[in-house]
Amino acid sequence: TKAEPLFRRVLAIQEMTLGYDHPDLAITLNYLGLLYLKQGIYGNVESLLKRSLDIKEKALGQNHASVASGLSDLAWVYQHQDRHAEAETLLEHALKIQEKSVGPSHPHVALTVITLAGIYKDQQRYAEAEPMYQRALKIFEEAFGDSHPHTAKALNGLAWLYRDQEQYSKAEPLLMRALRIQETTFVQMEPNLAYTLCGLAT
């Protein structure tokens, strides 16, 4: 409630001084959209993120890393609304841009890969999801090491994939490893830690 009027004010000033197609405007639209997402106001989110994405594509070109980021943010909205097909299309497009702009082994690529894997998992497309989780895990391990929260995130995703298929002997060691990472890097009230504990208990 405190943030929204400030973002709205910034937006008005930028529109007046920079015009309606400036890349700085896209950043503010994105922040405002993600603010609404946290509040569950999806209608406002979609229109703001689409406008932001349109500005980025016109100003920076279709294959810029910022465009990939905008596609991922919009896909996140669709994922929250169970609009899997739309989210999948956007993420696959974002992934192609990122692989060209920052390389196939960049952590930003891994974050997109793990989100895409989650969409496959939610649709029970396990054979497609598994190599995606494994790819993300490998990238995070090489970029950040064995004890980073992103590594734990990938371990969790892969473990829940196995859990959903009742492959418990594969899921358990991954969850135990994720738990060890989270207990040393998170506070004890961290929701992600609860998620891992829940998976292990199941």
Tab-separated table of N, CA, C and O in Angstrom, residues 116-167:
chain	number	residue	atom	x	y	z
A	116	LEU	N	10.679	-23.772	-16.200
A	116	LEU	CA	10.087	-24.552	-17.289
A	116	LEU	C	9.902	-26.016	-16.861
A	116	LEU	O	8.868	-26.627	-17.146
A	117	ALA	N	10.877	-26.544	-16.132
A	117	ALA	CA	10.768	-27.909	-15.614
A	117	ALA	C	9.567	-28.045	-14.684
A	117	ALA	O	8.848	-29.054	-14.705
A	118	GLY	N	9.331	-27.014	-13.862
A	118	GLY	CA	8.188	-27.023	-12.952
A	118	GLY	C	6.856	-27.070	-13.691
A	118	GLY	O	5.908	-27.734	-13.264
A	119	ILE	N	6.794	-26.365	-14.826
A	119	ILE	CA	5.571	-26.382	-15.635
A	119	ILE	C	5.352	-27.762	-16.238
A	119	ILE	O	4.233	-28.279	-16.250
A	120	TYR	N	6.433	-28.384	-16.709
A	120	TYR	CA	6.316	-29.746	-17.226
A	120	TYR	C	5.853	-30.702	-16.122
A	120	TYR	O	4.994	-31.562	-16.343
A	121	LYS	N	6.436	-30.538	-14.931
A	121	LYS	CA	6.079	-31.417	-13.807
A	121	LYS	C	4.614	-31.268	-13.431
A	121	LYS	O	3.919	-32.255	-13.178
A	122	ASP	N	4.138	-30.029	-13.393
A	122	ASP	CA	2.737	-29.769	-13.037
A	122	ASP	C	1.766	-30.430	-14.013
A	122	ASP	O	0.622	-30.722	-13.660
A	123	GLN	N	2.233	-30.644	-15.244
A	123	GLN	CA	1.401	-31.299	-16.259
A	123	GLN	C	1.698	-32.807	-16.363
A	123	GLN	O	1.228	-33.461	-17.279
A	124	GLN	N	2.502	-33.299	-15.402
A	124	GLN	CA	2.893	-34.717	-15.350
A	124	GLN	C	3.699	-35.140	-16.583
A	124	GLN	O	3.673	-36.310	-16.979
A	125	ARG	N	4.418	-34.208	-17.148
A	125	ARG	CA	5.308	-34.501	-18.275
A	125	ARG	C	6.704	-34.767	-17.706
A	125	ARG	O	7.658	-34.018	-17.903
A	126	TYR	N	6.798	-35.861	-16.955
A	126	TYR	CA	7.975	-36.139	-16.136
A	126	TYR	C	9.234	-36.376	-16.971
A	126	TYR	O	10.329	-35.967	-16.581
A	127	ALA	N	9.078	-37.042	-18.103
A	127	ALA	CA	10.237	-37.351	-18.939
A	127	ALA	C	10.882	-36.083	-19.495
A	127	ALA	O	12.101	-36.046	-19.726
A	128	GLU	N	10.086	-35.042	-19.704
A	128	GLU	CA	10.621	-33.762	-20.164
A	128	GLU	C	11.181	-32.945	-19.003
A	128	GLU	O	12.159	-32.207	-19.167
A	129	ALA	N	10.567	-33.055	-17.846
A	129	ALA	CA	10.978	-32.252	-16.686
A	129	ALA	C	12.305	-32.710	-16.101
A	129	ALA	O	13.139	-31.874	-15.707
A	130	GLU	N	12.531	-34.012	-16.040
A	130	GLU	CA	13.720	-34.542	-15.354
A	130	GLU	C	15.033	-34.002	-15.910
A	130	GLU	O	15.867	-33.482	-15.135
A	131	PRO	N	15.283	-34.064	-17.241
A	131	PRO	CA	16.565	-33.523	-17.740
A	131	PRO	C	16.707	-32.015	-17.540
A	131	PRO	O	17.826	-31.505	-17.429
A	132	MET	N	15.575	-31.313	-17.471
A	132	MET	CA	15.630	-29.870	-17.232
A	132	MET	C	16.113	-29.589	-15.805
A	132	MET	O	16.971	-28.720	-15.581
A	133	TYR	N	15.543	-30.304	-14.828
A	133	TYR	CA	15.997	-30.145	-13.445
A	133	TYR	C	17.478	-30.515	-13.322
A	133	TYR	O	18.243	-29.838	-12.622
A	134	GLN	N	17.879	-31.593	-13.982
A	134	GLN	CA	19.275	-32.033	-13.913
A	134	GLN	C	20.208	-31.001	-14.536
A	134	GLN	O	21.304	-30.755	-14.021
A	135	ARG	N	19.749	-30.384	-15.627
A	135	ARG	CA	20.560	-29.342	-16.268
A	135	ARG	C	20.717	-28.141	-15.347
A	135	ARG	O	21.831	-27.613	-15.188
A	136	ALA	N	19.618	-27.707	-14.736
A	136	ALA	CA	19.676	-26.565	-13.816
A	136	ALA	C	20.599	-26.860	-12.639
A	136	ALA	O	21.403	-26.012	-12.236
A	137	LEU	N	20.503	-28.065	-12.102
A	137	LEU	CA	21.339	-28.466	-10.966
A	137	LEU	C	22.819	-28.395	-11.336
A	137	LEU	O	23.639	-27.853	-10.573
A	138	LYS	N	23.147	-28.901	-12.508
A	138	LYS	CA	24.548	-28.892	-12.949
A	138	LYS	C	25.070	-27.460	-13.099
A	138	LYS	O	26.187	-27.146	-12.668
A	139	ILE	N	24.253	-26.590	-13.690
A	139	ILE	CA	24.669	-25.192	-13.873
A	139	ILE	C	24.896	-24.516	-12.520
A	139	ILE	O	25.905	-23.830	-12.307
A	140	PHE	N	23.963	-24.704	-11.587
A	140	PHE	CA	24.091	-24.070	-10.268
A	140	PHE	C	25.299	-24.598	-9.510
A	140	PHE	O	26.008	-23.834	-8.844
A	141	GLU	N	25.530	-25.902	-9.593
A	141	GLU	CA	26.690	-26.489	-8.898
A	141	GLU	C	27.993	-25.922	-9.457
A	141	GLU	O	28.923	-25.612	-8.695
A	142	GLU	N	28.058	-25.779	-10.781
A	142	GLU	CA	29.282	-25.265	-11.397
A	142	GLU	C	29.463	-23.767	-11.137
A	142	GLU	O	30.587	-23.288	-10.982
A	143	ALA	N	28.338	-23.031	-11.075
A	143	ALA	CA	28.421	-21.578	-10.885
A	143	ALA	C	28.611	-21.185	-9.421
A	143	ALA	O	29.366	-20.259	-9.114
A	144	PHE	N	27.905	-21.878	-8.520
A	144	PHE	CA	27.850	-21.453	-7.113
A	144	PHE	C	28.402	-22.470	-6.114
A	144	PHE	O	28.587	-22.139	-4.946
A	145	GLY	N	28.606	-23.705	-6.543
A	145	GLY	CA	29.088	-24.730	-5.626
A	145	GLY	C	27.958	-25.570	-5.064
A	145	GLY	O	26.781	-25.400	-5.389
A	146	ASP	N	28.329	-26.497	-4.172
A	146	ASP	CA	27.386	-27.490	-3.645
A	146	ASP	C	26.533	-26.986	-2.494
A	146	ASP	O	25.642	-27.701	-2.036
A	147	SER	N	26.796	-25.793	-1.989
A	147	SER	CA	26.120	-25.350	-0.764
A	147	SER	C	25.344	-24.052	-0.947
A	147	SER	O	25.160	-23.297	0.010
A	148	HIS	N	24.888	-23.782	-2.136
A	148	HIS	CA	24.180	-22.535	-2.420
A	148	HIS	C	22.667	-22.770	-2.431
A	148	HIS	O	22.207	-23.851	-2.834
A	149	PRO	N	21.861	-21.777	-2.008
A	149	PRO	CA	20.399	-21.932	-2.041
A	149	PRO	C	19.836	-22.288	-3.415
A	149	PRO	O	18.848	-23.024	-3.511
A	150	HIS	N	20.447	-21.785	-4.503
A	150	HIS	CA	19.975	-22.148	-5.845
A	150	HIS	C	20.192	-23.639	-6.115
A	150	HIS	O	19.368	-24.289	-6.782
A	151	THR	N	21.298	-24.170	-5.605
A	151	THR	CA	21.556	-25.606	-5.734
A	151	THR	C	20.486	-26.389	-4.986
A	151	THR	O	19.951	-27.388	-5.489
A	152	ALA	N	20.138	-25.915	-3.797
A	152	ALA	CA	19.079	-26.555	-3.009
A	152	ALA	C	17.740	-26.501	-3.738
A	152	ALA	O	16.951	-27.450	-3.705
A	153	LYS	N	17.485	-25.386	-4.414
A	153	LYS	CA	16.240	-25.223	-5.184
A	153	LYS	C	16.136	-26.283	-6.276
A	153	LYS	O	15.077	-26.894	-6.467
A	154	ALA	N	17.232	-26.499	-6.993
A	154	ALA	CA	17.236	-27.503	-8.059
A	154	ALA	C	17.104	-28.915	-7.488
A	154	ALA	O	16.391	-29.756	-8.049
A	155	LEU	N	17.781	-29.179	-6.383
A	155	LEU	CA	17.660	-30.480	-5.718
A	155	LEU	C	16.214	-30.740	-5.298
A	155	LEU	O	15.686	-31.842	-5.470
A	156	ASN	N	15.586	-29.716	-4.745
A	156	ASN	CA	14.193	-29.820	-4.323
A	156	ASN	C	13.273	-30.144	-5.493
A	156	ASN	O	12.401	-31.016	-5.410
A	157	GLY	N	13.451	-29.415	-6.595
A	157	GLY	CA	12.615	-29.631	-7.765
A	157	GLY	C	12.725	-31.053	-8.286
A	157	GLY	O	11.709	-31.706	-8.571
A	158	LEU	N	13.955	-31.535	-8.390
A	158	LEU	CA	14.182	-32.894	-8.879
A	158	LEU	C	13.620	-33.933	-7.909
A	158	LEU	O	13.014	-34.927	-8.322
A	159	ALA	N	13.783	-33.669	-6.618
A	159	ALA	CA	13.273	-34.591	-5.604
A	159	ALA	C	11.752	-34.694	-5.639
A	159	ALA	O	11.180	-35.795	-5.560
A	160	TRP	N	11.070	-33.552	-5.762
A	160	TRP	CA	9.607	-33.575	-5.812
A	160	TRP	C	9.113	-34.247	-7.096
A	160	TRP	O	8.047	-34.862	-7.115
A	161	LEU	N	9.888	-34.135	-8.162
A	161	LEU	CA	9.560	-34.843	-9.396
A	161	LEU	C	9.559	-36.354	-9.143
A	161	LEU	O	8.633	-37.063	-9.546
A	162	TYR	N	10.599	-36.833	-8.462
A	162	TYR	CA	10.681	-38.260	-8.142
A	162	TYR	C	9.588	-38.660	-7.143
A	162	TYR	O	8.998	-39.742	-7.247
A	163	ARG	N	9.334	-37.787	-6.189
A	163	ARG	CA	8.283	-38.078	-5.201
A	163	ARG	C	6.926	-38.255	-5.869
A	163	ARG	O	6.165	-39.160	-5.539
A	164	ASP	N	6.630	-37.377	-6.843
A	164	ASP	CA	5.354	-37.464	-7.557
A	164	ASP	C	5.211	-38.771	-8.328
A	164	ASP	O	4.098	-39.220	-8.599
A	165	GLN	N	6.350	-39.361	-8.666
A	165	GLN	CA	6.329	-40.641	-9.390
A	165	GLN	C	6.536	-41.836	-8.457
A	165	GLN	O	6.713	-42.962	-8.903
A	166	GLU	N	6.518	-41.563	-7.137
A	166	GLU	CA	6.705	-42.569	-6.093
A	166	GLU	C	8.077	-43.253	-6.180
A	166	GLU	O	8.239	-44.400	-5.757
A	167	GLN	N	9.064	-42.510	-6.681
A	167	GLN	CA	10.447	-43.005	-6.712
A	167	GLN	C	11.169	-42.466	-5.475
A	167	GLN	O	12.052	-41.622	-5.544
